[in-house]
Amino acid sequence: VATFFVHAPDLYAQAALSASVTHVHPVAIDGAAVLAKAVALVLEQPACTSFAWQPWMEELIAFSQTHELQKQLRMTKRLFAAGLNPKFAVDYLGCGSAVHESLPFALYAFLYHPTSFEQCLLCAVTHGVEHAELGAMAGAIAGAYHGIAGIPQGWRTKLDNEAYLEQLACKLAQTAATANGNPPYFATQWMGKWN
């Protein structure tokens, strides 16, 4: 959703529609939309050693439409500003199956390890009980930020149908790069991360 509707003014509605297939609770819908926004925002940034985390978090807080998630996003921002190690941050943020207990820590894992897809993902999956959920969310953000080059080659070669999955990712990138009013520079920038 985020890759296709990255510049669409109705990103929230598109993410909510996609999430409604499997989720009905307003906080779950909100979490899906906030995750889509997080991915959309990092897609436009070059992967570098310095990540502008404060404006990113402010945009996510403003984008959220539920008090429960906004509260946890603010907590995420405060804990990261204080420099809290993830092993302690997880105690405050939670890591349960409800999105307001998992998405904030997935964001924290990315904030703590923005320069390494591998370290971000390992941080997410080694804290808490919802390993797959945390890994999927943190991996989506870190993958969008770093592109294919940031994902360890050894991890990619262990995937079933690796070549087919990379082909699908490139097709999605090509389609998304010219869809939904995306500006011309977006095609070059986005494709650069996935070729």
XYZ file of N, CA and C in Angstrom, residues 1-189:
567
model
N 0.833 -1.184 0.000
C 0.000 0.000 0.000
C 0.876 1.246 0.000
N 1.849 1.294 0.904
C 2.690 2.492 1.022
C 3.476 2.752 -0.248
N 3.987 1.706 -0.873
C 4.791 1.911 -2.071
C 3.948 2.404 -3.236
N 2.732 1.935 -3.335
C 1.889 2.327 -4.455
C 1.243 3.686 -4.231
N 0.895 4.002 -3.001
C 0.189 5.247 -2.694
C 1.073 6.247 -1.945
N 2.375 6.176 -2.156
C 3.325 6.985 -1.391
C 3.009 8.476 -1.425
N 2.582 9.007 -2.545
C 2.264 10.437 -2.648
C 0.764 10.707 -2.716
N -0.034 9.681 -2.599
C -1.484 9.866 -2.701
C -2.017 10.582 -1.462
N -2.885 11.566 -1.656
C -3.451 12.264 -0.499
C -4.352 11.366 0.346
N -4.781 10.259 -0.227
C -5.664 9.349 0.512
C -4.924 8.099 1.002
N -3.648 8.241 1.339
C -2.862 7.106 1.835
C -3.541 6.454 3.032
N -4.034 7.254 3.963
C -4.690 6.691 5.153
C -5.884 5.834 4.729
N -6.726 6.362 3.858
C -7.920 5.629 3.420
C -7.546 4.351 2.678
N -6.511 4.407 1.850
C -6.087 3.220 1.109
C -5.547 2.151 2.057
N -4.755 2.568 3.036
C -4.225 1.611 4.020
C -5.354 1.033 4.862
N -6.311 1.874 5.238
C -7.455 1.409 6.029
C -8.279 0.396 5.240
N -8.478 0.662 3.966
C -9.229 -0.263 3.119
C -8.510 -1.605 3.014
N -7.219 -1.563 2.810
C -6.439 -2.796 2.726
C -6.486 -3.569 4.041
N -6.351 -2.873 5.155
C -6.350 -3.524 6.470
C -7.716 -4.073 6.848
N -8.768 -3.487 6.314
C -10.124 -3.904 6.699
C -10.453 -5.331 6.276
N -9.650 -5.906 5.416
C -9.857 -7.298 5.010
C -9.638 -8.238 6.194
N -8.693 -7.882 7.060
C -8.361 -8.754 8.192
C -8.542 -8.102 9.557
N -8.780 -6.801 9.604
C -8.892 -6.090 10.880
C -10.152 -5.228 10.910
N -10.771 -5.142 12.085
C -11.958 -4.298 12.217
C -11.809 -3.237 13.305
N -10.937 -3.460 14.261
C -10.795 -2.511 15.364
C -10.149 -1.215 14.862
N -10.669 -0.062 15.284
C -10.118 1.218 14.822
C -8.620 1.392 15.094
N -8.124 0.871 16.215
C -6.695 1.003 16.511
C -5.877 0.137 15.555
N -6.387 -1.028 15.201
C -5.694 -1.895 14.240
C -5.635 -1.232 12.866
N -6.736 -0.637 12.458
C -6.783 0.082 11.179
C -5.797 1.252 11.216
N -5.800 1.981 12.323
C -4.896 3.118 12.489
C -3.441 2.659 12.422
N -3.140 1.547 13.059
C -1.777 1.022 13.033
C -1.317 0.683 11.629
N -2.206 0.088 10.845
C -1.859 -0.236 9.458
C -1.577 1.036 8.662
N -2.376 2.060 8.899
C -2.183 3.326 8.187
C -0.885 4.008 8.617
N -0.599 3.996 9.910
C 0.635 4.618 10.404
C 1.860 3.863 9.878
N 1.791 2.540 9.830
C 2.897 1.769 9.257
C 3.083 2.130 7.785
N 1.984 2.259 7.049
C 2.077 2.651 5.639
C 2.732 4.025 5.506
N 2.364 4.940 6.377
C 2.960 6.285 6.347
C 4.449 6.218 6.681
N 4.817 5.407 7.665
C 6.228 5.260 8.039
C 7.046 4.770 6.848
N 6.512 3.778 6.146
C 7.193 3.236 4.964
C 7.248 4.289 3.859
N 6.133 4.968 3.620
C 6.093 5.987 2.566
C 7.122 7.088 2.817
N 7.248 7.509 4.061
C 8.198 8.580 4.385
C 9.651 8.156 4.179
N 10.002 6.928 4.549
C 11.402 6.505 4.382
C 11.732 6.163 2.937
N 10.721 5.837 2.140
C 10.972 5.566 0.721
C 11.596 6.774 0.037
N 11.249 7.950 0.501
C 11.724 9.170 -0.145
C 13.074 9.645 0.375
N 13.600 8.984 1.380
C 14.871 9.415 1.954
C 15.994 8.480 1.521
N 17.136 9.051 1.174
C 18.272 8.180 0.863
C 18.775 7.527 2.145
N 19.169 6.281 2.048
C 19.736 5.593 3.207
C 21.095 6.217 3.491
N 21.252 6.707 4.670
C 22.511 7.352 5.036
C 22.757 7.139 6.524
N 23.825 7.693 7.013
C 24.165 7.476 8.414
C 23.370 8.367 9.356
N 22.742 9.405 8.847
C 21.992 10.325 9.698
C 20.523 10.319 9.291
N 19.670 9.844 10.179
C 18.237 9.780 9.899
C 17.534 10.861 10.714
N 16.754 11.698 10.054
C 16.024 12.783 10.721
C 14.806 12.197 11.430
N 15.029 11.647 12.600
C 14.001 10.875 13.290
C 12.907 11.739 13.914
N 13.232 12.931 14.399
C 12.215 13.737 15.078
C 11.082 14.172 14.153
N 11.378 14.736 12.969
C 10.271 15.091 12.077
C 9.483 13.863 11.606
N 10.190 12.734 11.441
C 9.528 11.491 11.028
C 8.512 11.070 12.079
N 8.936 11.061 13.336
C 8.027 10.677 14.420
C 6.877 11.671 14.551
N 7.153 12.959 14.397
C 6.088 13.971 14.475
C 5.041 13.745 13.385
N 5.500 13.413 12.179
C 4.547 13.138 11.091
C 3.693 11.915 11.398
N 4.295 10.893 11.976
C 3.537 9.682 12.307
C 2.511 9.967 13.403
N 2.890 10.735 14.404
C 1.961 11.093 15.480
C 0.795 11.891 14.906
N 1.093 12.862 14.053
C 0.041 13.687 13.449
C -0.853 12.874 12.517
N -0.295 11.857 11.883
C -1.041 11.030 10.930
C -1.997 10.072 11.639
N -1.612 9.632 12.818
C -2.431 8.688 13.590
C -3.772 9.320 13.953
N -4.815 8.484 13.992
C -6.155 8.990 14.288
C -6.755 8.410 15.563
N -5.982 7.654 16.332
C -6.510 7.109 17.586
C -5.631 7.532 18.756
N -6.288 7.811 19.857
C -5.581 8.236 21.068
C -4.604 7.158 21.542
N -5.024 5.890 21.500
C -4.178 4.797 21.989
C -2.838 4.755 21.267
N -2.886 4.849 19.958
C -1.640 4.771 19.194
C -0.837 6.068 19.308
N -1.512 7.203 19.282
C -0.804 8.481 19.435
C -0.021 8.516 20.748
N -0.641 8.035 21.810
C 0.006 8.010 23.128
C 1.288 7.179 23.078
N 1.223 6.008 22.458
C 2.395 5.134 22.374
C 3.468 5.696 21.434
N 3.040 6.380 20.387
C 4.009 7.002 19.480
C 4.755 8.133 20.189
N 4.032 8.894 20.999
C 4.691 9.944 21.794
C 5.692 9.325 22.783
N 5.302 8.215 23.377
C 6.198 7.515 24.302
C 7.446 7.029 23.556
N 7.264 6.506 22.365
C 8.385 6.057 21.537
C 9.362 7.205 21.317
N 8.820 8.345 20.960
C 9.647 9.527 20.713
C 10.412 9.939 21.970
N 9.739 9.971 23.103
C 10.388 10.370 24.360
C 11.494 9.388 24.765
N 11.204 8.096 24.653
C 12.197 7.091 25.044
C 13.427 7.148 24.150
N 13.199 7.324 22.844
C 14.342 7.391 21.937
C 15.156 8.660 22.184
N 14.477 9.770 22.434
C 15.177 11.026 22.735
C 16.035 10.882 23.988
N 15.581 10.057 24.921
C 16.330 9.823 26.157
C 17.470 8.826 25.964
N 17.528 8.181 24.792
C 18.607 7.242 24.500
C 18.463 5.886 25.159
N 17.240 5.504 25.475
C 17.005 4.243 26.174
C 17.328 3.047 25.281
N 18.060 2.097 25.819
C 18.384 0.862 25.110
C 17.086 0.097 24.822
N 16.982 -0.564 23.650
C 15.760 -1.303 23.322
C 15.347 -2.330 24.366
N 16.311 -2.968 25.023
C 15.932 -3.990 26.007
C 15.162 -3.383 27.175
N 15.300 -2.079 27.403
C 14.517 -1.399 28.434
C 13.294 -0.705 27.831
N 13.435 -0.188 26.616
C 12.317 0.490 25.951
C 11.134 -0.451 25.762
N 11.416 -1.719 25.507
C 10.343 -2.689 25.288
C 9.451 -2.813 26.523
N 10.013 -2.587 27.707
C 9.210 -2.649 28.931
C 8.166 -1.539 28.972
N 8.473 -0.398 28.393
C 7.542 0.732 28.373
C 6.587 0.671 27.183
N 7.108 0.240 26.044
C 6.315 0.251 24.817
C 5.463 -0.998 24.648
N 5.923 -2.097 25.192
C 5.222 -3.357 25.003
C 5.652 -4.025 23.710
N 5.180 -5.237 23.541
C 5.502 -5.992 22.329
C 4.455 -7.075 22.119
N 3.220 -6.759 22.466
C 2.134 -7.720 22.344
C 1.568 -7.784 20.946
N 0.443 -8.451 20.807
C -0.153 -8.639 19.487
C -1.000 -7.450 19.042
N -1.479 -6.629 19.972
C -2.232 -5.431 19.587
C -1.258 -4.423 18.978
N -1.684 -3.744 17.937
C -0.772 -2.877 17.188
C -0.201 -1.749 18.040
N -0.961 -1.241 18.987
C -0.403 -0.171 19.825
C 0.609 -0.715 20.836
N 0.742 -2.050 20.883
C 1.752 -2.696 21.721
C 2.894 -3.279 20.888
N 2.814 -3.192 19.578
C 3.865 -3.770 18.735
C 4.473 -2.755 17.763
N 3.651 -1.980 17.087
C 4.184 -1.016 16.122
C 5.166 -0.033 16.767
N 4.867 0.513 17.955
C 5.841 1.439 18.548
C 7.225 0.812 18.739
N 7.271 -0.460 19.147
C 8.593 -1.064 19.316
C 9.247 -1.360 17.967
N 8.477 -1.711 16.957
C 9.049 -1.902 15.621
C 9.667 -0.591 15.129
N 8.985 0.518 15.377
C 9.531 1.828 15.027
C 10.810 2.099 15.820
N 10.790 1.737 17.100
C 11.953 1.947 17.964
C 13.157 1.158 17.457
N 12.927 -0.063 17.036
C 14.021 -0.883 16.500
C 14.651 -0.206 15.286
N 13.809 0.368 14.422
C 14.340 1.087 13.260
C 15.090 2.342 13.697
N 14.517 3.100 14.621
C 15.181 4.316 15.098
C 16.535 4.002 15.726
N 16.608 2.900 16.447
C 17.834 2.527 17.148
C 18.904 2.009 16.186
N 18.469 1.414 15.075
C 19.411 0.842 14.097
C 19.070 1.306 12.677
N 19.065 2.613 12.419
C 18.668 3.067 11.079
C 19.694 2.758 9.992
N 20.924 2.492 10.366
C 21.961 2.264 9.354
C 22.142 0.796 8.988
N 21.391 -0.092 9.630
C 21.568 -1.518 9.368
C 20.227 -2.248 9.337
N 19.861 -2.746 8.164
C 18.650 -3.555 8.038
C 18.738 -4.753 8.977
N 19.891 -5.406 8.961
C 20.080 -6.623 9.752
C 19.924 -6.353 11.250
N 20.593 -5.326 11.759
C 20.511 -5.026 13.190
C 19.109 -4.580 13.593
N 18.448 -3.827 12.728
C 17.069 -3.407 12.997
C 16.167 -4.623 13.143
N 16.262 -5.538 12.194
C 15.404 -6.721 12.220
C 15.720 -7.613 13.417
N 16.994 -7.809 13.696
C 17.370 -8.626 14.853
C 16.882 -8.000 16.154
N 16.974 -6.695 16.262
C 16.475 -5.996 17.450
C 14.974 -6.232 17.604
N 14.243 -6.119 16.514
C 12.787 -6.284 16.571
C 12.388 -7.698 16.976
N 13.025 -8.702 16.397
C 12.577 -10.079 16.642
C 13.112 -10.688 17.931
N 14.134 -10.085 18.512
C 14.670 -10.659 19.749
C 14.053 -10.051 21.001
N 13.115 -9.154 20.834
C 12.421 -8.558 21.979
C 10.937 -8.883 21.863
N 10.402 -9.499 22.876
C 8.966 -9.741 22.880
C 8.567 -11.089 22.349
N 7.267 -11.272 22.279
C 6.714 -12.569 21.903
C 6.175 -12.605 20.478
N 5.871 -11.473 19.915
C 5.315 -11.419 18.557
C 6.444 -11.216 17.545
N 7.336 -12.209 17.458
C 8.542 -12.093 16.641
C 8.225 -11.805 15.174
N 7.308 -12.558 14.598
C 7.002 -12.392 13.175
C 6.382 -11.029 12.907
N 5.468 -10.616 13.765
C 4.793 -9.325 13.586
C 5.791 -8.168 13.706
N 6.600 -8.196 14.757
C 7.598 -7.140 14.951
C 8.606 -7.125 13.801
N 9.041 -8.299 13.383
C 9.992 -8.391 12.282
C 9.420 -7.895 10.971
N 8.165 -8.219 10.712
C 7.533 -7.775 9.467
C 7.420 -6.255 9.422
N 7.009 -5.661 10.537
C 6.846 -4.202 10.562
C 8.193 -3.487 10.482
N 9.143 -3.888 11.319
C 10.464 -3.250 11.301
C 11.158 -3.511 9.964
N 11.005 -4.720 9.436
C 11.612 -5.060 8.154
C 11.036 -4.265 7.000
N 9.738 -3.988 7.043
C 9.116 -3.178 5.990
C 9.712 -1.774 5.979
N 9.874 -1.207 7.158
C 10.419 0.151 7.254
C 11.892 0.165 6.840
N 12.682 -0.719 7.435
C 14.119 -0.752 7.127
C 14.362 -1.130 5.667
N 13.571 -2.045 5.135
C 13.720 -2.433 3.735
C 13.401 -1.286 2.791
N 12.356 -0.529 3.113
C 12.010 0.631 2.286
C 13.099 1.698 2.366
N 13.705 1.823 3.513
C 14.756 2.829 3.703
C 16.049 2.440 2.984
N 16.467 1.195 3.136
C 17.753 0.753 2.589
C 17.669 0.216 1.168
N 16.498 -0.249 0.756
C 16.392 -0.860 -0.553
C 17.020 -2.245 -0.560
N 17.076 -2.844 -1.721
C 17.548 -4.221 -1.856
C 19.006 -4.366 -1.422
N 19.812 -3.348 -1.654
C 21.235 -3.430 -1.311
C 21.463 -3.521 0.195
N 20.520 -3.044 0.977
C 20.672 -3.078 2.426
C 20.308 -4.404 3.062
N 19.640 -5.256 2.313
C 19.242 -6.564 2.834
C 20.400 -7.532 2.595
N 20.912 -8.173 3.639
C 22.072 -9.054 3.465
C 21.852 -10.095 2.360
N 22.834 -10.207 1.480
C 22.747 -11.150 0.362
C 22.489 -12.569 0.856
N 23.131 -12.951 1.947
C 22.929 -14.293 2.492
C 21.489 -14.548 2.907
N 20.808 -13.529 3.372
C 19.395 -13.677 3.734
C 18.539 -13.817 2.479
N 18.874 -13.020 1.453
C 18.070 -13.051 0.223
C 18.201 -14.391 -0.492
N 19.399 -14.965 -0.514
C 19.590 -16.220 -1.247
C 18.905 -17.399 -0.563
N 18.556 -17.255 0.705
C 17.856 -18.333 1.414
C 16.346 -18.302 1.192
N 15.858 -17.270 0.531
C 14.423 -17.172 0.267
C 13.996 -18.182 -0.790
N 12.839 -18.774 -0.597
C 12.257 -19.583 -1.660
C 11.874 -18.635 -2.787
N 12.161 -19.008 -4.009
C 11.810 -18.211 -5.185
C 12.400 -16.802 -5.135
N 13.642 -16.694 -4.722
C 14.293 -15.381 -4.573
C 14.205 -14.544 -5.849
N 14.544 -15.133 -6.981
C 14.544 -14.387 -8.242
C 13.144 -13.896 -8.585
N 12.154 -14.739 -8.364
C 10.771 -14.352 -8.651
C 10.324 -13.211 -7.739
N 10.676 -13.284 -6.457
C 10.305 -12.224 -5.512
C 10.973 -10.902 -5.881
N 12.232 -10.951 -6.288
C 12.916 -9.728 -6.707
C 12.292 -9.171 -7.980
N 11.868 -10.061 -8.874
C 11.199 -9.624 -10.101
C 9.876 -8.934 -9.762
N 9.117 -9.506 -8.833
C 7.863 -8.876 -8.407
C 8.116 -7.513 -7.767
N 9.143 -7.420 -6.939
C 9.481 -6.148 -6.294
C 9.826 -5.092 -7.336
N 10.570 -5.480 -8.357
C 10.921 -4.530 -9.418
C 9.695 -4.098 -10.208
N 8.790 -5.029 -10.472
C 7.551 -4.671 -11.178
C 6.708 -3.718 -10.342
N 6.626 -3.985 -9.045
C 5.892 -3.084 -8.155
C 6.540 -1.707 -8.171
N 7.861 -1.669 -8.103
C 8.575 -0.392 -8.114
C 8.303 0.370 -9.402
N 8.347 -0.325 -10.536
C 8.104 0.330 -11.818
C 6.684 0.869 -11.899
N 5.720 0.085 -11.460
C 4.324 0.514 -11.498
C 4.083 1.667 -10.535
N 4.579 1.529 -9.327
C 4.372 2.559 -8.308
C 5.065 3.861 -8.668
N 6.208 3.761 -9.327
C 6.989 4.955 -9.636
C 6.261 5.912 -10.566
N 5.322 5.420 -11.323
C 4.609 6.282 -12.269
C 3.124 6.396 -11.952
N 2.705 5.890 -10.811
C 1.279 5.862 -10.474
C 0.900 6.959 -9.488
N -0.377 7.206 -9.410
C -0.978 8.034 -8.361
C -0.348 9.403 -8.183
N 0.043 10.020 -9.275
C 0.562 11.378 -9.195
C 1.946 11.500 -8.599
N 2.699 10.414 -8.574
C 4.058 10.503 -8.048
C 4.875 11.423 -8.948
N 5.698 12.294 -8.361
C 6.490 13.221 -9.169
C 7.534 12.480 -9.999
N 7.991 13.081 -11.104
C 8.948 12.405 -11.995
C 10.217 11.919 -11.295
N 10.751 12.690 -10.338
C 11.979 12.271 -9.664
C 11.787 10.984 -8.878
N 10.550 10.705 -8.478
C 10.292 9.547 -7.634
C 10.653 8.253 -8.345
N 10.370 8.175 -9.647
C 10.670 6.955 -10.402
C 12.162 6.631 -10.327
N 13.006 7.614 -10.568
C 14.450 7.391 -10.534
C 14.922 7.039 -9.131
N 14.454 7.796 -8.164
C 14.874 7.576 -6.775
C 14.433 6.206 -6.278
